[in-house]
CSV table of C-alpha atoms and ligand atoms in Angstrom, one decimal:
chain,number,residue,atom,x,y,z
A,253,UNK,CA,-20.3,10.0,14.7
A,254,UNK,CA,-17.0,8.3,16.0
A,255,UNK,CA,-14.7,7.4,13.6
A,256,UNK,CA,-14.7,4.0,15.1
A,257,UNK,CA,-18.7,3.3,14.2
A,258,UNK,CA,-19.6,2.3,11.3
A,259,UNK,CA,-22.0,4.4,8.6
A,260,UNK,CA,-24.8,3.5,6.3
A,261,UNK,CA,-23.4,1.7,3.1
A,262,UNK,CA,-20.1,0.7,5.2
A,263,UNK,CA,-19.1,-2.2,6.6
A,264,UNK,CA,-16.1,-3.3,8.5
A,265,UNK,CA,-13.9,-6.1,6.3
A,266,UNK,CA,-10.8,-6.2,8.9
A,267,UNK,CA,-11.2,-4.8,12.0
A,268,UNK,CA,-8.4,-2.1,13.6
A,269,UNK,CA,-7.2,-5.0,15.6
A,270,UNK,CA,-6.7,-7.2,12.8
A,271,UNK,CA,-5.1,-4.2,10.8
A,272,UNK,CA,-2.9,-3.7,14.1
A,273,UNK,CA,-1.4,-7.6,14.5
A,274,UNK,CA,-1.0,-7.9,10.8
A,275,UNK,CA,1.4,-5.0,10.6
A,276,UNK,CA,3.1,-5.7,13.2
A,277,UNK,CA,3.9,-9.2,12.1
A,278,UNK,CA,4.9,-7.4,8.7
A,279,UNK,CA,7.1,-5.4,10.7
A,280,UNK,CA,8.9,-8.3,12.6
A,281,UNK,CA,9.3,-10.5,9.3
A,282,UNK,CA,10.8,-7.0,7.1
A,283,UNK,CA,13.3,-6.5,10.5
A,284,UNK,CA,14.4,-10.1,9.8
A,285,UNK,CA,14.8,-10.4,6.3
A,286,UNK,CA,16.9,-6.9,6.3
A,287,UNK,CA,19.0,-7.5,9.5
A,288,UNK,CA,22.1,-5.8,9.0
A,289,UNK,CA,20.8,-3.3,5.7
A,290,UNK,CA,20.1,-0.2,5.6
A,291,UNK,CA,16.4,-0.4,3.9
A,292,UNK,CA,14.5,2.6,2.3
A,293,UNK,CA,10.5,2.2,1.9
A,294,UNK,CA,9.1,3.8,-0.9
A,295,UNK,CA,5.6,4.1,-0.3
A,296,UNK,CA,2.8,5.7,-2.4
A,297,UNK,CA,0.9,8.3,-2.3
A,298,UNK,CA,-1.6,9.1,-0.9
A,299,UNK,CA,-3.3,5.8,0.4
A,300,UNK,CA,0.2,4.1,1.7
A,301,UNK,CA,0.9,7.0,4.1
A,302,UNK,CA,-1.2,5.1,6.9
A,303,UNK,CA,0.4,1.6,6.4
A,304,UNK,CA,3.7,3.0,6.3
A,305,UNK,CA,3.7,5.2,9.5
A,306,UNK,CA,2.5,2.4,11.3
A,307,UNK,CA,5.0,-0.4,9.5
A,308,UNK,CA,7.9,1.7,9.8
A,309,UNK,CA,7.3,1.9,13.1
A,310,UNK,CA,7.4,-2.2,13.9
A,311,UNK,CA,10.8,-2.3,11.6
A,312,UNK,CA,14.0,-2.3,13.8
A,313,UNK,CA,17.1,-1.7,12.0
A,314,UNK,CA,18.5,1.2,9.8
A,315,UNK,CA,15.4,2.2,7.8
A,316,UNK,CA,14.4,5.1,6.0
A,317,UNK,CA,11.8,6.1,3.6
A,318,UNK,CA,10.7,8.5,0.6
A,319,UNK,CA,7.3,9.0,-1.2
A,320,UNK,CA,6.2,8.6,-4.9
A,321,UNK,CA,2.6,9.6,-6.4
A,322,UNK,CA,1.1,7.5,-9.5
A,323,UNK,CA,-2.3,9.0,-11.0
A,324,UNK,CA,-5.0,7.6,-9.1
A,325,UNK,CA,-8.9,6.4,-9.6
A,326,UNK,CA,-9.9,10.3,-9.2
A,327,UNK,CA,-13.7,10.0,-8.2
A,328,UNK,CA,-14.1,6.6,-10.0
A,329,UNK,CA,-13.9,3.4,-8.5
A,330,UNK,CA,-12.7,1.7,-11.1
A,331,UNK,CA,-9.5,1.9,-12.8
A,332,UNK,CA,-8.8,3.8,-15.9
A,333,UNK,CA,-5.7,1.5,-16.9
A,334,UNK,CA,-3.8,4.5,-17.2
A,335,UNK,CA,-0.5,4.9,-15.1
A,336,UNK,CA,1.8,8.5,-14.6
A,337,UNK,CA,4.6,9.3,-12.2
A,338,UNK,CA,2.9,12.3,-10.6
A,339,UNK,CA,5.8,12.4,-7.7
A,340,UNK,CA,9.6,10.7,-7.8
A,341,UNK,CA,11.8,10.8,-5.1
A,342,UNK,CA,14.2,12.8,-4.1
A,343,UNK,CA,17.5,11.1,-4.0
A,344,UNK,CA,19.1,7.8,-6.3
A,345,UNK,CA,17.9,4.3,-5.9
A,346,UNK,CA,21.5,2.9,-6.9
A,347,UNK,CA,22.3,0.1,-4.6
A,348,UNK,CA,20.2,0.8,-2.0
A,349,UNK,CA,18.0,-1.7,-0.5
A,350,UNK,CA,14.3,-0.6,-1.7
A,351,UNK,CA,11.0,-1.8,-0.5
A,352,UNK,CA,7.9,0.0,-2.2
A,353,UNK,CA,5.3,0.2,0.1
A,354,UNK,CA,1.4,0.0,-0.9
A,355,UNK,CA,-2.0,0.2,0.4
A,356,UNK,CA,-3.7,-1.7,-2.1
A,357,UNK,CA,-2.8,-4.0,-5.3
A,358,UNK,CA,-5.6,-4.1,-7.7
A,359,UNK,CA,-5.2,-4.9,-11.3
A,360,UNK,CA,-1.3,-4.9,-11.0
A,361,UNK,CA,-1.2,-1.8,-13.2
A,362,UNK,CA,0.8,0.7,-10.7
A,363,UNK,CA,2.8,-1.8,-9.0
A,364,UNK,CA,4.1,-3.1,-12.6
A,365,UNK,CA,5.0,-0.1,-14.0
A,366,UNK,CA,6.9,1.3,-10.8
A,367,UNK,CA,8.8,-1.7,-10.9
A,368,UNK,CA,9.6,-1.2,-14.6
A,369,UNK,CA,10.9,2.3,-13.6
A,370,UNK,CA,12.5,1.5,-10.3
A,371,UNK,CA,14.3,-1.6,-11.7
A,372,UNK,CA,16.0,0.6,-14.3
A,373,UNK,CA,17.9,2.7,-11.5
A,374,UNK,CA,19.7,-0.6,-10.5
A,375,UNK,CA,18.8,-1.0,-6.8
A,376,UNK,CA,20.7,-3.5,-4.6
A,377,UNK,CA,17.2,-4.8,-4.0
A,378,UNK,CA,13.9,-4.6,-5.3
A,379,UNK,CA,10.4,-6.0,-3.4
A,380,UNK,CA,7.0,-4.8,-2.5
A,381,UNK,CA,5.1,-5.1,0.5
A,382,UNK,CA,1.1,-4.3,0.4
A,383,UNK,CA,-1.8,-3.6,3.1
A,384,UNK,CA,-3.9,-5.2,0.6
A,385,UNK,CA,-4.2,-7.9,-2.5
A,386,UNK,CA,-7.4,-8.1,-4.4
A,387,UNK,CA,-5.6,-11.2,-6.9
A,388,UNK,CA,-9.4,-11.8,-8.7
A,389,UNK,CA,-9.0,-8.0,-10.6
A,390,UNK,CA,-5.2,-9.1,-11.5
A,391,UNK,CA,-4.8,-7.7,-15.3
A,392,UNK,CA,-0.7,-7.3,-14.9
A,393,UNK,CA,1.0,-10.6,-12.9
A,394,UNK,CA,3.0,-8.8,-10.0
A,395,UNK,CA,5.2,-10.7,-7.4
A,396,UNK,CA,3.9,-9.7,-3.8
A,397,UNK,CA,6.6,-10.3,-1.5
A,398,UNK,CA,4.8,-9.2,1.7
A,399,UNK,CA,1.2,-9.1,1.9
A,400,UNK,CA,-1.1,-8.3,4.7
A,401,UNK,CA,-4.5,-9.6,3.9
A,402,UNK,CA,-6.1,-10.8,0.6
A,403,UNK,CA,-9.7,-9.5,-0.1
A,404,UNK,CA,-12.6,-9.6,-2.5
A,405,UNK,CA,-13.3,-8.0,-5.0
A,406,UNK,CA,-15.0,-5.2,-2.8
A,407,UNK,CA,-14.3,-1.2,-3.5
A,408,UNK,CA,-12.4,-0.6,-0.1
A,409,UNK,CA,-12.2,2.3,2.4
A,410,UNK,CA,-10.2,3.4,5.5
A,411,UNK,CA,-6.6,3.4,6.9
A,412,UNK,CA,-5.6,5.4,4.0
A,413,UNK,CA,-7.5,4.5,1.5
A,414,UNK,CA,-10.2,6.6,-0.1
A,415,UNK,CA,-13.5,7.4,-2.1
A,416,UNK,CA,-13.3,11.1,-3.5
A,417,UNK,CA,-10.5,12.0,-0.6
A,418,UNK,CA,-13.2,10.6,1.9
A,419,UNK,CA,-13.1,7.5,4.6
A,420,UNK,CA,-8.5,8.0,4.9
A,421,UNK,CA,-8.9,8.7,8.4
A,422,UNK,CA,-10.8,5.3,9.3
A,423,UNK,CA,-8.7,3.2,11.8
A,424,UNK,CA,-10.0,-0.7,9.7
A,425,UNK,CA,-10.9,-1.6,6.4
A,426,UNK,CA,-14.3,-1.0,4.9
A,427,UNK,CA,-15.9,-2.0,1.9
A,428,UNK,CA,-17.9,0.2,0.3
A,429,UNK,CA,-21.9,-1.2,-0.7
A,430,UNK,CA,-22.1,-0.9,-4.7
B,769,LIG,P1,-4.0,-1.0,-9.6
B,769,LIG,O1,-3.1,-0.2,-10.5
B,769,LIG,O2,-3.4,-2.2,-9.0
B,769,LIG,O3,-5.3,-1.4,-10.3
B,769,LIG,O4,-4.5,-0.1,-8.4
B,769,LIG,C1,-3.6,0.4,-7.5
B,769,LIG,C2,-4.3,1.7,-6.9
B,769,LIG,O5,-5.7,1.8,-7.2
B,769,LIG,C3,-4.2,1.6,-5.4
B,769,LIG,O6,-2.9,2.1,-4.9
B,769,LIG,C4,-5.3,2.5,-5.0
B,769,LIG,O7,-5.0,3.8,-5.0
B,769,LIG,C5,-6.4,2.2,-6.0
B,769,LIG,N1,-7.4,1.2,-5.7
B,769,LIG,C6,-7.5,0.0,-6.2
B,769,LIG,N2,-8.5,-0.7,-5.6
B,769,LIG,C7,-9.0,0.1,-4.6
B,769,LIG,C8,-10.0,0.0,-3.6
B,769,LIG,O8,-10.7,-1.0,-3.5
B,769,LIG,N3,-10.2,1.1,-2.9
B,769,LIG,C9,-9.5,2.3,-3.0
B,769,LIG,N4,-9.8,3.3,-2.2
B,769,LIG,N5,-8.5,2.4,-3.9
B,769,LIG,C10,-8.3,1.3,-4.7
């Protein structure tokens, strides 16, 4: 079956098209905002490795970018509460113009605490940009500065995101039936 069709329990919520034009409006508001900096995106592991390589890619200006790992969901789909730096990156954050980069923002729970730790190393700048907001799970309040699309509350699937290391290589979003 082509990656493109959809399976049984699966259904598209944005399409690769939609995914496509979003980005690369993303892309053409970031190269604004950070005209004349040199910006590092900090994405996170694993599901934010899709969004970035495409984002980084509608970003014109000096750019460069580094990973991090949390602990993730494992096999569940629902979230244990529980958040550990798994990865860090590899050089300082000191004055440096830092965008963390996410594929998903559920109950706030990463995204707050990485900007606990990330705050601490006294960056120049500090904002987040995410694929996707689902604001009706929201247990921590987090400031979204760039956000591609705001869903349901729907387990989602596809351009990086998983269930049990499946559905990363889908080129849309796709919820998941329950
Ligand atoms: P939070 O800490 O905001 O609850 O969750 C952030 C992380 O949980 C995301 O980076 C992602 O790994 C995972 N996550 C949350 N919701 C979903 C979802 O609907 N689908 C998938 N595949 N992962 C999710």
């Amino acid at each position: 079956m082509s990656v493109l069709e959809t399976k049984p329990g699966l259904e598209v919520l944005i399409s690769q098209e939609q995914v496509r034009a979003r980005v690369r409006e993303l892309g053409a508001e970031i190269s604004r905002d950070y005209e004349g900096k040199e910006l590092l995106l900090l994405a996170v592991l694993k599901g934010a490795a899709v969004f970035l390589a495409d984002l980084l890619r509608e970003i014109s200006g000096s750019v460069t970018y580094d990973f991090m790992a949390t602990s993730s969901y494992g096999t569940d789909t629902k979230s244990s509460g529980v958040v550990r730096l798994l990865k860090d990156v590899d050089k300082g954050l000191a004055g440096r113009h830092v965008l963390i980069v996410e594929d998903i923002v559920d109950t706030g729970l990463t995204l707050s605490y990485l900007l606990e730790v990330l705050s601490q190393r006294e960056p120049a700048s500090l904002r987040v940009c995410t694929l996707l907001d689902k604001p009706t799970r929201r247990v921590q309040p987090v400031q979204i500065d760039y956000c591609g699309f705001t869903i349901p509350d729907r387990f989602v699937v596809g351009y990086g995101l998983d269930h049990d290391e499946q559905y990363r290589n889908l080129p849309f979003v796709g919820a998941l039936s329950e």
